[in-house]
PDB file of C-alpha atoms in Angstrom:
ATOM      1  CA  MET A   1      14.869  10.954 -18.537  1.00 58.00           C
ATOM      2  CA  HIS A   2      16.070   7.392 -19.594  1.00 64.00           C
ATOM      3  CA  ASP A   3      15.732   4.508 -17.258  1.00 71.00           C
ATOM      4  CA  ALA A   4      19.197   3.951 -17.042  1.00 73.00           C
ATOM      5  CA  ASP A   5      19.647   7.130 -15.424  1.00 86.00           C
ATOM      6  CA  ASN A   6      17.379   7.052 -13.092  1.00 94.00           C
ATOM      7  CA  PRO A   7      18.360   5.731  -9.476  1.00 95.00           C
ATOM      8  CA  LEU A   8      14.438   4.391  -8.545  1.00 96.00           C
ATOM      9  CA  LEU A   9      14.760   2.426 -11.522  1.00 94.00           C
ATOM     10  CA  GLN A  10      18.629   0.590 -10.860  1.00 93.00           C
ATOM     11  CA  PRO A  11      19.353  -1.558  -8.445  1.00 92.00           C
ATOM     12  CA  TRP A  12      19.966  -0.452  -4.919  1.00 93.00           C
ATOM     13  CA  THR A  13      23.195  -1.837  -3.848  1.00 92.00           C
ATOM     14  CA  ALA A  14      23.549  -0.115  -0.809  1.00 92.00           C
ATOM     15  CA  PRO A  15      23.626  -2.187   2.586  1.00 93.00           C
ATOM     16  CA  TYR A  16      20.158  -3.641   3.700  1.00 92.00           C
ATOM     17  CA  GLY A  17      18.861  -2.426   0.023  1.00 90.00           C
ATOM     18  CA  LEU A  18      18.477   0.715   0.943  1.00 94.00           C
ATOM     19  CA  PRO A  19      17.388   3.586  -1.821  1.00 95.00           C
ATOM     20  CA  PRO A  20      20.393   5.702  -2.834  1.00 94.00           C
ATOM     21  CA  PHE A  21      18.969   8.496  -1.139  1.00 94.00           C
ATOM     22  CA  ALA A  22      21.206  11.098  -2.074  1.00 93.00           C
ATOM     23  CA  ARG A  23      20.718  10.341  -5.699  1.00 95.00           C
ATOM     24  CA  ILE A  24      17.267  10.648  -6.148  1.00 96.00           C
ATOM     25  CA  ALA A  25      15.834  13.734  -7.066  1.00 96.00           C
ATOM     26  CA  PRO A  26      11.917  14.608  -7.150  1.00 96.00           C
ATOM     27  CA  ALA A  27      11.830  14.947 -10.842  1.00 96.00           C
ATOM     28  CA  HIS A  28      13.135  11.255 -10.367  1.00 97.00           C
ATOM     29  CA  PHE A  29       9.649  10.208  -9.522  1.00 97.00           C
ATOM     30  CA  ALA A  30       7.061  10.299 -12.383  1.00 96.00           C
ATOM     31  CA  PRO A  31       9.106   8.797 -14.827  1.00 96.00           C
ATOM     32  CA  ALA A  32       9.775   5.569 -12.255  1.00 97.00           C
ATOM     33  CA  PHE A  33       5.911   5.339 -11.450  1.00 97.00           C
ATOM     34  CA  ASP A  34       5.307   5.679 -14.715  1.00 97.00           C
ATOM     35  CA  ALA A  35       7.528   2.383 -15.715  1.00 96.00           C
ATOM     36  CA  ALA A  36       6.542   0.915 -12.523  1.00 97.00           C
ATOM     37  CA  MET A  37       2.594   1.221 -13.210  1.00 97.00           C
ATOM     38  CA  ARG A  38       2.932  -0.261 -17.177  1.00 97.00           C
ATOM     39  CA  GLU A  39       4.861  -3.243 -15.413  1.00 97.00           C
ATOM     40  CA  HIS A  40       2.242  -3.336 -12.662  1.00 98.00           C
ATOM     41  CA  ARG A  41      -0.638  -3.204 -15.386  1.00 97.00           C
ATOM     42  CA  ASP A  42       1.022  -5.582 -18.100  1.00 98.00           C
ATOM     43  CA  GLU A  43       1.327  -8.378 -14.687  1.00 98.00           C
ATOM     44  CA  ILE A  44      -2.188  -7.975 -13.896  1.00 98.00           C
ATOM     45  CA  ALA A  45      -3.470  -8.181 -17.129  1.00 98.00           C
ATOM     46  CA  ALA A  46      -1.712 -11.368 -17.173  1.00 98.00           C
ATOM     47  CA  ILE A  47      -3.504 -12.624 -14.302  1.00 98.00           C
ATOM     48  CA  GLY A  48      -6.875 -11.927 -15.821  1.00 97.00           C
ATOM     49  CA  ALA A  49      -6.099 -13.105 -19.230  1.00 97.00           C
ATOM     50  CA  ASN A  50      -4.695 -16.667 -17.396  1.00 97.00           C
ATOM     51  CA  PRO A  51      -6.511 -19.138 -19.515  1.00 97.00           C
ATOM     52  CA  ALA A  52      -6.420 -21.743 -16.451  1.00 97.00           C
ATOM     53  CA  PRO A  53      -8.914 -21.923 -13.639  1.00 96.00           C
ATOM     54  CA  PRO A  54      -8.397 -20.074 -10.843  1.00 97.00           C
ATOM     55  CA  THR A  55      -6.150 -21.397  -7.733  1.00 96.00           C
ATOM     56  CA  PHE A  56      -4.841 -19.543  -4.671  1.00 97.00           C
ATOM     57  CA  ALA A  57      -1.275 -19.738  -6.430  1.00 97.00           C
ATOM     58  CA  ASN A  58      -2.459 -18.186  -9.949  1.00 97.00           C
ATOM     59  CA  THR A  59      -4.468 -15.617  -8.715  1.00 98.00           C
ATOM     60  CA  LEU A  60      -4.031 -14.435  -5.134  1.00 97.00           C
ATOM     61  CA  ALA A  61      -0.550 -15.243  -5.087  1.00 97.00           C
ATOM     62  CA  ALA A  62       0.156 -13.875  -8.390  1.00 98.00           C
ATOM     63  CA  LEU A  63      -1.714 -10.701  -7.109  1.00 97.00           C
ATOM     64  CA  ASP A  64       0.225 -10.514  -3.973  1.00 96.00           C
ATOM     65  CA  ALA A  65       3.517 -11.113  -5.571  1.00 96.00           C
ATOM     66  CA  SER A  66       2.615  -8.275  -8.327  1.00 97.00           C
ATOM     67  CA  GLY A  67       3.809  -4.689  -8.585  1.00 97.00           C
ATOM     68  CA  ARG A  68       6.866  -5.116  -6.766  1.00 96.00           C
ATOM     69  CA  SER A  69       8.769  -1.847  -9.003  1.00 95.00           C
ATOM     70  CA  TYR A  70       5.589   0.128  -7.852  1.00 97.00           C
ATOM     71  CA  VAL A  71       5.751  -0.725  -4.371  1.00 97.00           C
ATOM     72  CA  ARG A  72       9.372  -0.146  -4.295  1.00 96.00           C
ATOM     73  CA  VAL A  73       9.304   3.439  -5.290  1.00 97.00           C
ATOM     74  CA  ALA A  74       6.140   4.241  -3.547  1.00 97.00           C
ATOM     75  CA  HIS A  75       8.031   3.465  -0.135  1.00 96.00           C
ATOM     76  CA  VAL A  76      10.439   5.837  -1.119  1.00 97.00           C
ATOM     77  CA  PHE A  77       8.535   9.048  -2.226  1.00 97.00           C
ATOM     78  CA  HIS A  78       5.621   8.674   0.691  1.00 95.00           C
ATOM     79  CA  ASN A  79       8.442   8.367   3.466  1.00 94.00           C
ATOM     80  CA  LEU A  80      10.405  11.452   1.763  1.00 95.00           C
ATOM     81  CA  ALA A  81       7.068  13.451   1.203  1.00 92.00           C
ATOM     82  CA  ALA A  82       6.322  12.591   4.669  1.00 88.00           C
ATOM     83  CA  SER A  83       9.461  12.809   6.487  1.00 87.00           C
ATOM     84  CA  GLU A  84      11.809  15.874   4.015  1.00 88.00           C
ATOM     85  CA  THR A  85       9.395  17.048   2.088  1.00 87.00           C
ATOM     86  CA  SER A  86      10.373  20.360  -0.413  1.00 91.00           C
ATOM     87  CA  PRO A  87       8.623  22.655  -2.422  1.00 92.00           C
ATOM     88  CA  ALA A  88       9.342  20.283  -5.701  1.00 95.00           C
ATOM     89  CA  LEU A  89       8.655  17.386  -3.555  1.00 95.00           C
ATOM     90  CA  GLN A  90       5.293  18.659  -3.123  1.00 94.00           C
ATOM     91  CA  GLU A  91       4.684  19.691  -6.448  1.00 95.00           C
ATOM     92  CA  ALA A  92       5.262  16.197  -7.519  1.00 95.00           C
ATOM     93  CA  GLU A  93       2.791  14.947  -4.798  1.00 95.00           C
ATOM     94  CA  ARG A  94      -0.062  16.835  -5.897  1.00 94.00           C
ATOM     95  CA  GLU A  95       0.555  15.601  -9.292  1.00 95.00           C
ATOM     96  CA  LEU A  96       1.203  11.876  -9.368  1.00 96.00           C
ATOM     97  CA  ALA A  97      -1.423  12.067  -6.142  1.00 95.00           C
ATOM     98  CA  PRO A  98      -4.496  11.298  -8.725  1.00 95.00           C
ATOM     99  CA  LYS A  99      -2.692   9.144 -11.166  1.00 96.00           C
ATOM    100  CA  LEU A 100      -1.407   6.856  -8.188  1.00 96.00           C
ATOM    101  CA  ALA A 101      -5.320   6.692  -6.915  1.00 96.00           C
ATOM    102  CA  ALA A 102      -6.351   5.716 -10.541  1.00 96.00           C
ATOM    103  CA  HIS A 103      -3.746   3.097 -10.817  1.00 97.00           C
ATOM    104  CA  GLN A 104      -5.133   1.511  -7.841  1.00 96.00           C
ATOM    105  CA  GLN A 105      -8.339   2.048  -8.582  1.00 96.00           C
ATOM    106  CA  ALA A 106      -7.678   0.291 -12.330  1.00 96.00           C
ATOM    107  CA  ILE A 107      -6.614  -2.644 -10.333  1.00 97.00           C
ATOM    108  CA  LEU A 108      -9.461  -3.003  -8.028  1.00 96.00           C
ATOM    109  CA  LEU A 109     -11.976  -2.395 -10.825  1.00 95.00           C
ATOM    110  CA  ASP A 110     -10.445  -4.804 -13.236  1.00 96.00           C
ATOM    111  CA  GLU A 111     -13.425  -7.173 -14.375  1.00 96.00           C
ATOM    112  CA  ALA A 112     -11.375 -10.278 -15.375  1.00 97.00           C
ATOM    113  CA  LEU A 113      -9.376 -10.022 -12.221  1.00 98.00           C
ATOM    114  CA  PHE A 114     -12.466  -9.757  -9.654  1.00 97.00           C
ATOM    115  CA  ALA A 115     -14.327 -12.321 -11.457  1.00 97.00           C
ATOM    116  CA  ARG A 116     -11.363 -14.671 -10.906  1.00 98.00           C
ATOM    117  CA  ILE A 117     -11.318 -13.581  -6.856  1.00 98.00           C
ATOM    118  CA  ASP A 118     -14.729 -13.794  -6.768  1.00 97.00           C
ATOM    119  CA  ALA A 119     -14.866 -17.616  -8.281  1.00 97.00           C
ATOM    120  CA  LEU A 120     -11.996 -18.322  -5.360  1.00 97.00           C
ATOM    121  CA  HIS A 121     -14.177 -16.634  -3.010  1.00 97.00           C
ATOM    122  CA  ALA A 122     -17.336 -18.309  -3.988  1.00 97.00           C
ATOM    123  CA  ARG A 123     -15.787 -21.540  -3.667  1.00 96.00           C
ATOM    124  CA  ARG A 124     -12.877 -21.019  -0.212  1.00 96.00           C
ATOM    125  CA  ASP A 125     -15.093 -23.450   1.743  1.00 95.00           C
ATOM    126  CA  ALA A 126     -14.064 -26.315  -0.500  1.00 95.00           C
ATOM    127  CA  LEU A 127     -10.351 -24.755  -1.483  1.00 95.00           C
ATOM    128  CA  SER A 128      -8.390 -26.719   1.914  1.00 93.00           C
ATOM    129  CA  LEU A 129      -7.010 -22.910   2.611  1.00 95.00           C
ATOM    130  CA  ALA A 130      -4.433 -22.619   5.009  1.00 96.00           C
ATOM    131  CA  PRO A 131      -5.965 -20.049   7.525  1.00 96.00           C
ATOM    132  CA  GLU A 132      -3.027 -17.361   5.897  1.00 97.00           C
ATOM    133  CA  GLU A 133      -4.417 -18.191   2.950  1.00 96.00           C
ATOM    134  CA  ARG A 134      -7.992 -17.719   3.725  1.00 96.00           C
ATOM    135  CA  ALA A 135      -7.558 -14.839   5.589  1.00 96.00           C
ATOM    136  CA  LEU A 136      -5.486 -12.963   2.385  1.00 96.00           C
ATOM    137  CA  LEU A 137      -8.454 -14.028  -0.046  1.00 97.00           C
ATOM    138  CA  GLU A 138     -11.410 -12.260   2.074  1.00 96.00           C
ATOM    139  CA  ARG A 139      -9.071  -9.279   2.668  1.00 96.00           C
ATOM    140  CA  VAL A 140      -8.501  -8.708  -0.901  1.00 97.00           C
ATOM    141  CA  HIS A 141     -12.203  -9.944  -1.968  1.00 97.00           C
ATOM    142  CA  LEU A 142     -13.823  -7.207   0.664  1.00 95.00           C
ATOM    143  CA  ASP A 143     -11.002  -4.738  -0.721  1.00 95.00           C
ATOM    144  CA  PHE A 144     -12.511  -5.524  -4.024  1.00 96.00           C
ATOM    145  CA  VAL A 145     -15.913  -5.132  -3.452  1.00 95.00           C
ATOM    146  CA  ARG A 146     -15.798  -1.979  -0.758  1.00 94.00           C
ATOM    147  CA  ALA A 147     -13.642  -0.184  -4.177  1.00 94.00           C
ATOM    148  CA  GLY A 148     -16.955  -0.939  -6.042  1.00 94.00           C
ATOM    149  CA  ALA A 149     -15.981  -4.467  -8.069  1.00 95.00           C
ATOM    150  CA  ARG A 150     -20.009  -5.388  -7.781  1.00 95.00           C
ATOM    151  CA  LEU A 151     -21.160  -1.681  -8.865  1.00 96.00           C
ATOM    152  CA  ALA A 152     -23.190  -0.935 -11.557  1.00 95.00           C
ATOM    153  CA  PRO A 153     -20.890   0.017 -14.843  1.00 95.00           C
ATOM    154  CA  ALA A 154     -21.896   4.284 -14.133  1.00 96.00           C
ATOM    155  CA  ALA A 155     -21.174   3.894 -10.289  1.00 96.00           C
ATOM    156  CA  ARG A 156     -18.437   1.867 -10.767  1.00 95.00           C
ATOM    157  CA  ARG A 157     -16.854   4.659 -12.876  1.00 95.00           C
ATOM    158  CA  ARG A 158     -18.460   7.393 -10.313  1.00 97.00           C
ATOM    159  CA  ALA A 159     -16.125   5.732  -7.647  1.00 96.00           C
ATOM    160  CA  ALA A 160     -13.326   5.486  -9.646  1.00 95.00           C
ATOM    161  CA  ALA A 161     -13.556   9.681 -10.358  1.00 96.00           C
ATOM    162  CA  ILE A 162     -14.086   9.968  -6.443  1.00 96.00           C
ATOM    163  CA  ALA A 163     -11.202   8.316  -5.306  1.00 95.00           C
ATOM    164  CA  GLU A 164      -8.902  10.209  -7.853  1.00 96.00           C
ATOM    165  CA  ARG A 165     -10.195  13.223  -5.979  1.00 97.00           C
ATOM    166  CA  LEU A 166      -9.972  12.573  -2.715  1.00 97.00           C
ATOM    167  CA  ALA A 167      -6.238  11.530  -3.111  1.00 96.00           C
ATOM    168  CA  ALA A 168      -5.722  15.138  -4.496  1.00 96.00           C
ATOM    169  CA  LEU A 169      -7.607  16.768  -1.945  1.00 97.00           C
ATOM    170  CA  THR A 170      -6.111  14.418   1.011  1.00 97.00           C
ATOM    171  CA  THR A 171      -2.855  15.586  -0.485  1.00 96.00           C
ATOM    172  CA  THR A 172      -3.521  19.211  -0.671  1.00 96.00           C
ATOM    173  CA  PHE A 173      -5.146  18.736   3.023  1.00 96.00           C
ATOM    174  CA  ARG A 174      -2.116  17.290   4.312  1.00 95.00           C
ATOM    175  CA  GLN A 175       0.296  19.794   2.451  1.00 94.00           C
ATOM    176  CA  ASN A 176      -1.922  22.888   4.229  1.00 95.00           C
ATOM    177  CA  VAL A 177      -1.244  21.232   7.527  1.00 94.00           C
ATOM    178  CA  LEU A 178       2.640  21.310   7.133  1.00 91.00           C
ATOM    179  CA  HIS A 179       2.699  24.101   5.803  1.00 92.00           C
ATOM    180  CA  ASP A 180       1.362  25.706   9.145  1.00 94.00           C
ATOM    181  CA  GLU A 181       3.319  23.413  11.006  1.00 92.00           C
ATOM    182  CA  ALA A 182       6.720  24.700   9.253  1.00 88.00           C
ATOM    183  CA  THR A 183       5.872  28.462   8.896  1.00 91.00           C
ATOM    184  CA  GLN A 184       3.618  29.303  12.151  1.00 94.00           C
ATOM    185  CA  GLY A 185       4.173  29.448  15.726  1.00 95.00           C
ATOM    186  CA  LEU A 186       5.825  31.456  18.646  1.00 96.00           C
ATOM    187  CA  HIS A 187       8.708  33.784  17.827  1.00 95.00           C
ATOM    188  CA  LEU A 188       9.314  34.267  21.909  1.00 96.00           C
ATOM    189  CA  THR A 189      11.733  37.285  22.573  1.00 94.00           C
ATOM    190  CA  ASP A 190      12.033  37.488  26.600  1.00 94.00           C
ATOM    191  CA  GLU A 191      14.288  34.422  28.320  1.00 94.00           C
ATOM    192  CA  ARG A 192      10.948  34.901  30.760  1.00 95.00           C
ATOM    193  CA  ASP A 193       8.926  33.202  28.212  1.00 96.00           C
ATOM    194  CA  LEU A 194      11.245  30.138  29.034  1.00 97.00           C
ATOM    195  CA  ALA A 195       9.713  29.891  31.878  1.00 97.00           C
ATOM    196  CA  GLY A 196       9.189  25.954  33.115  1.00 97.00           C
ATOM    197  CA  LEU A 197      10.974  24.902  29.476  1.00 97.00           C
ATOM    198  CA  PRO A 198      14.074  22.112  29.812  1.00 96.00           C
ATOM    199  CA  ALA A 199      17.285  23.388  28.541  1.00 96.00           C
ATOM    200  CA  TRP A 200      17.031  21.210  25.046  1.00 96.00           C
ATOM    201  CA  LEU A 201      13.842  22.424  23.998  1.00 96.00           C
ATOM    202  CA  ALA A 202      14.865  26.186  24.773  1.00 96.00           C
ATOM    203  CA  GLU A 203      18.384  25.005  22.521  1.00 95.00           C
ATOM    204  CA  ALA A 204      16.086  23.567  19.846  1.00 94.00           C
ATOM    205  CA  ALA A 205      13.765  26.720  19.975  1.00 95.00           C
ATOM    206  CA  ALA A 206      16.866  29.163  19.770  1.00 95.00           C
ATOM    207  CA  GLU A 207      17.860  26.954  16.913  1.00 94.00           C
ATOM    208  CA  ALA A 208      14.582  26.964  15.170  1.00 93.00           C
ATOM    209  CA  ALA A 209      14.585  30.935  15.471  1.00 94.00           C
ATOM    210  CA  ARG A 210      18.681  31.134  13.484  1.00 94.00           C
ATOM    211  CA  LEU A 211      17.292  29.138  10.798  1.00 92.00           C
ATOM    212  CA  ARG A 212      14.147  31.401  10.224  1.00 92.00           C
ATOM    213  CA  GLY A 213      16.548  34.111  10.115  1.00 92.00           C
ATOM    214  CA  GLU A 214      15.115  35.829  13.061  1.00 90.00           C
ATOM    215  CA  ARG A 215      17.689  38.097  15.065  1.00 87.00           C
ATOM    216  CA  GLY A 216      18.007  36.015  18.811  1.00 90.00           C
ATOM    217  CA  GLY A 217      14.878  34.732  20.527  1.00 95.00           C
ATOM    218  CA  TRP A 218      13.424  31.726  19.906  1.00 96.00           C
ATOM    219  CA  PHE A 219      10.972  30.107  17.602  1.00 96.00           C
ATOM    220  CA  VAL A 220       8.314  27.100  19.130  1.00 96.00           C
ATOM    221  CA  SER A 221       7.151  25.814  15.523  1.00 94.00           C
ATOM    222  CA  LEU A 222       3.676  23.668  15.237  1.00 94.00           C
ATOM    223  CA  SER A 223       5.612  20.434  14.834  1.00 90.00           C
ATOM    224  CA  ARG A 224       3.918  18.470  17.287  1.00 91.00           C
ATOM    225  CA  SER A 225       7.613  17.372  18.131  1.00 90.00           C
ATOM    226  CA  VAL A 226       8.232  21.287  19.539  1.00 92.00           C
ATOM    227  CA  VAL A 227       4.360  22.166  20.658  1.00 95.00           C
ATOM    228  CA  ALA A 228       3.544  19.208  22.516  1.00 96.00           C
ATOM    229  CA  PRO A 229       6.499  19.492  24.892  1.00 97.00           C
ATOM    230  CA  PHE A 230       6.330  23.319  25.263  1.00 97.00           C
ATOM    231  CA  LEU A 231       2.455  22.765  26.183  1.00 97.00           C
ATOM    232  CA  ALA A 232       3.832  20.371  28.789  1.00 97.00           C
ATOM    233  CA  TRP A 233       6.125  21.906  30.285  1.00 97.00           C
ATOM    234  CA  SER A 234       5.708  25.863  29.661  1.00 97.00           C
ATOM    235  CA  ASP A 235       4.908  27.871  32.777  1.00 97.00           C
ATOM    236  CA  ARG A 236       3.363  30.447  30.863  1.00 96.00           C
ATOM    237  CA  ARG A 237      -0.353  29.976  30.893  1.00 97.00           C
ATOM    238  CA  ASP A 238      -0.646  32.637  28.284  1.00 97.00           C
ATOM    239  CA  LEU A 239       1.954  31.476  25.689  1.00 97.00           C
ATOM    240  CA  ARG A 240       0.218  28.214  26.270  1.00 98.00           C
ATOM    241  CA  GLU A 241      -2.914  29.310  25.377  1.00 98.00           C
ATOM    242  CA  ARG A 242      -1.681  31.251  21.936  1.00 97.00           C
ATOM    243  CA  ALA A 243       0.343  28.122  21.192  1.00 97.00           C
ATOM    244  CA  PHE A 244      -2.801  25.648  21.730  1.00 97.00           C
ATOM    245  CA  ARG A 245      -4.636  27.808  19.456  1.00 97.00           C
ATOM    246  CA  LEU A 246      -2.487  28.245  16.704  1.00 97.00           C
ATOM    247  CA  TRP A 247      -1.581  24.211  16.562  1.00 96.00           C
ATOM    248  CA  THR A 248      -5.700  23.688  16.714  1.00 95.00           C
ATOM    249  CA  ARG A 249      -5.999  25.990  14.296  1.00 96.00           C
ATOM    250  CA  ARG A 250      -3.451  24.296  11.785  1.00 95.00           C
ATOM    251  CA  GLY A 251      -4.343  24.334   7.783  1.00 94.00           C
ATOM    252  CA  GLU A 252      -6.493  27.519   8.075  1.00 94.00           C
ATOM    253  CA  LEU A 253      -4.070  30.151   9.383  1.00 93.00           C
ATOM    254  CA  HIS A 254      -3.280  31.256   5.810  1.00 91.00           C
ATOM    255  CA  ALA A 255      -5.281  32.718   2.837  1.00 92.00           C
ATOM    256  CA  ALA A 256      -3.802  30.258   0.534  1.00 93.00           C
ATOM    257  CA  HIS A 257      -3.581  27.192   2.472  1.00 95.00           C
ATOM    258  CA  ASP A 258      -7.395  27.033   4.085  1.00 96.00           C
ATOM    259  CA  ASN A 259      -8.297  23.210   4.531  1.00 97.00           C
ATOM    260  CA  ARG A 260     -11.678  24.270   5.106  1.00 97.00           C
ATOM    261  CA  PRO A 261     -13.012  24.361   1.937  1.00 97.00           C
ATOM    262  CA  VAL A 262     -10.938  21.479   1.465  1.00 97.00           C
ATOM    263  CA  ALA A 263     -12.471  19.552   4.088  1.00 97.00           C
ATOM    264  CA  ARG A 264     -16.052  20.215   2.862  1.00 98.00           C
ATOM    265  CA  GLU A 265     -15.441  18.721  -0.273  1.00 98.00           C
ATOM    266  CA  ILE A 266     -13.744  15.790   0.870  1.00 98.00           C
ATOM    267  CA  LEU A 267     -16.775  15.052   3.281  1.00 98.00           C
ATOM    268  CA  LYS A 268     -19.211  15.679   0.584  1.00 98.00           C
ATOM    269  CA  LEU A 269     -17.566  13.293  -1.716  1.00 98.00           C
ATOM    270  CA  ARG A 270     -17.335  10.549   0.855  1.00 98.00           C
ATOM    271  CA  GLN A 271     -20.643  11.053   1.695  1.00 98.00           C
ATOM    272  CA  GLU A 272     -21.504  10.421  -1.712  1.00 98.00           C
ATOM    273  CA  LEU A 273     -19.431   6.944  -1.983  1.00 97.00           C
ATOM    274  CA  ALA A 274     -20.828   5.760   0.988  1.00 97.00           C
ATOM    275  CA  ARG A 275     -24.379   6.253  -0.830  1.00 97.00           C
ATOM    276  CA  LEU A 276     -23.100   4.522  -4.018  1.00 96.00           C
ATOM    277  CA  HIS A 277     -22.438   1.294  -1.951  1.00 95.00           C
ATOM    278  CA  GLY A 278     -25.830   1.686   0.229  1.00 95.00           C
ATOM    279  CA  CYS A 279     -24.730   2.975   3.420  1.00 94.00           C
ATOM    280  CA  ALA A 280     -26.414   6.333   5.048  1.00 94.00           C
ATOM    281  CA  SER A 281     -23.130   7.514   5.964  1.00 96.00           C
ATOM    282  CA  TYR A 282     -19.233   7.654   5.374  1.00 96.00           C
ATOM    283  CA  ALA A 283     -19.151   6.291   9.060  1.00 96.00           C
ATOM    284  CA  GLY A 284     -21.380   3.172   7.938  1.00 95.00           C
ATOM    285  CA  TYR A 285     -18.883   2.765   4.890  1.00 95.00           C
ATOM    286  CA  ALA A 286     -15.245   2.657   6.789  1.00 94.00           C
ATOM    287  CA  LEU A 287     -16.751   0.984   9.681  1.00 94.00           C
ATOM    288  CA  ALA A 288     -17.991  -2.096   7.556  1.00 88.00           C
ATOM    289  CA  ASP A 289     -14.634  -3.776   7.786  1.00 89.00           C
ATOM    290  CA  ARG A 290     -13.604  -2.536  11.211  1.00 91.00           C
ATOM    291  CA  MET A 291     -14.333  -4.266  14.844  1.00 92.00           C
ATOM    292  CA  ALA A 292     -17.376  -1.811  15.427  1.00 92.00           C
ATOM    293  CA  LYS A 293     -19.435  -2.474  12.112  1.00 92.00           C
ATOM    294  CA  THR A 294     -21.536   0.659  12.874  1.00 94.00           C
ATOM    295  CA  PRO A 295     -21.737   3.741  14.118  1.00 95.00           C
ATOM    296  CA  ALA A 296     -24.454   2.824  16.760  1.00 95.00           C
ATOM    297  CA  ALA A 297     -21.399   0.617  17.979  1.00 95.00           C
ATOM    298  CA  VAL A 298     -19.058   3.353  18.512  1.00 95.00           C
ATOM    299  CA  ASP A 299     -21.541   5.646  20.236  1.00 95.00           C
ATOM    300  CA  ARG A 300     -22.395   2.818  22.502  1.00 94.00           C
ATOM    301  CA  LEU A 301     -18.525   2.230  23.299  1.00 93.00           C
ATOM    302  CA  LEU A 302     -17.872   5.791  24.011  1.00 94.00           C
ATOM    303  CA  GLN A 303     -21.148   6.526  26.067  1.00 93.00           C
ATOM    304  CA  ARG A 304     -19.478   3.333  28.117  1.00 93.00           C
ATOM    305  CA  VAL A 305     -16.140   5.267  29.003  1.00 93.00           C
ATOM    306  CA  TRP A 306     -17.523   8.720  28.741  1.00 92.00           C
ATOM    307  CA  GLN A 307     -18.431   9.159  32.416  1.00 87.00           C
ATOM    308  CA  PRO A 308     -15.720   6.726  33.919  1.00 89.00           C
ATOM    309  CA  ALA A 309     -13.210   9.633  31.626  1.00 89.00           C
TER     310      ALA A 309
END
């Protein structure tokens, strides 16, 4: 596919610069990302190779301004994957997830770029930066460090490989949940099953049953927008229990979409990543740049609210 035939790579002329959604197909995303990532890599290489000493403008601001085409394509891709997915788009998502993760990791582990950011961070008190500029410098520096920019080469390569694998696994996990939300639920056949439901919810369930090809009745899917109001309004405790049990088991209701082995591998890789960074647990790694800072602080907060709650 030529770039000239790809709507994702052409100027967007709709009001407010909206994407041409009607012309975008799942097959457009892989070549669009390839082109956008090449452009982004060239921009990153130019920043790292700049012979001038690093400044906020030629390093941080330049980094912040880079990758605009990549971000534009990514926003459309993730928006559609979350709101109007399809088998073809999900296949593209599975194929692209590790590639996109590898692209992000390559930037975060770029030695020349990090050397410039690290030099600026070391001199941040002497740079007379505006508060917003200093906040950006500190945030970006922390992102690079947490990605593994200061790890030994072997550990850095392993961190990058873990990030790619986690991207693939979390995509599979999310798609498995979406599968169960779309295909599993309660098929109701008796009007007494609708006791307590507002008319709009009963009408939505009837339409859902029709779209599924059911001969009459109502279908309560496991989508949050449907099952949550059903749990809130239904007078039928037995049906609420069935719906609740199905809802809490999303991602394990079908053998081909079982998230339990996926979750086990995610947990194992997260623990390995945490140890690469010198943390005892993934919770410790994940909380390092959060308000709580440590798992112990989270536990203290939970204990403070537990009894009143």
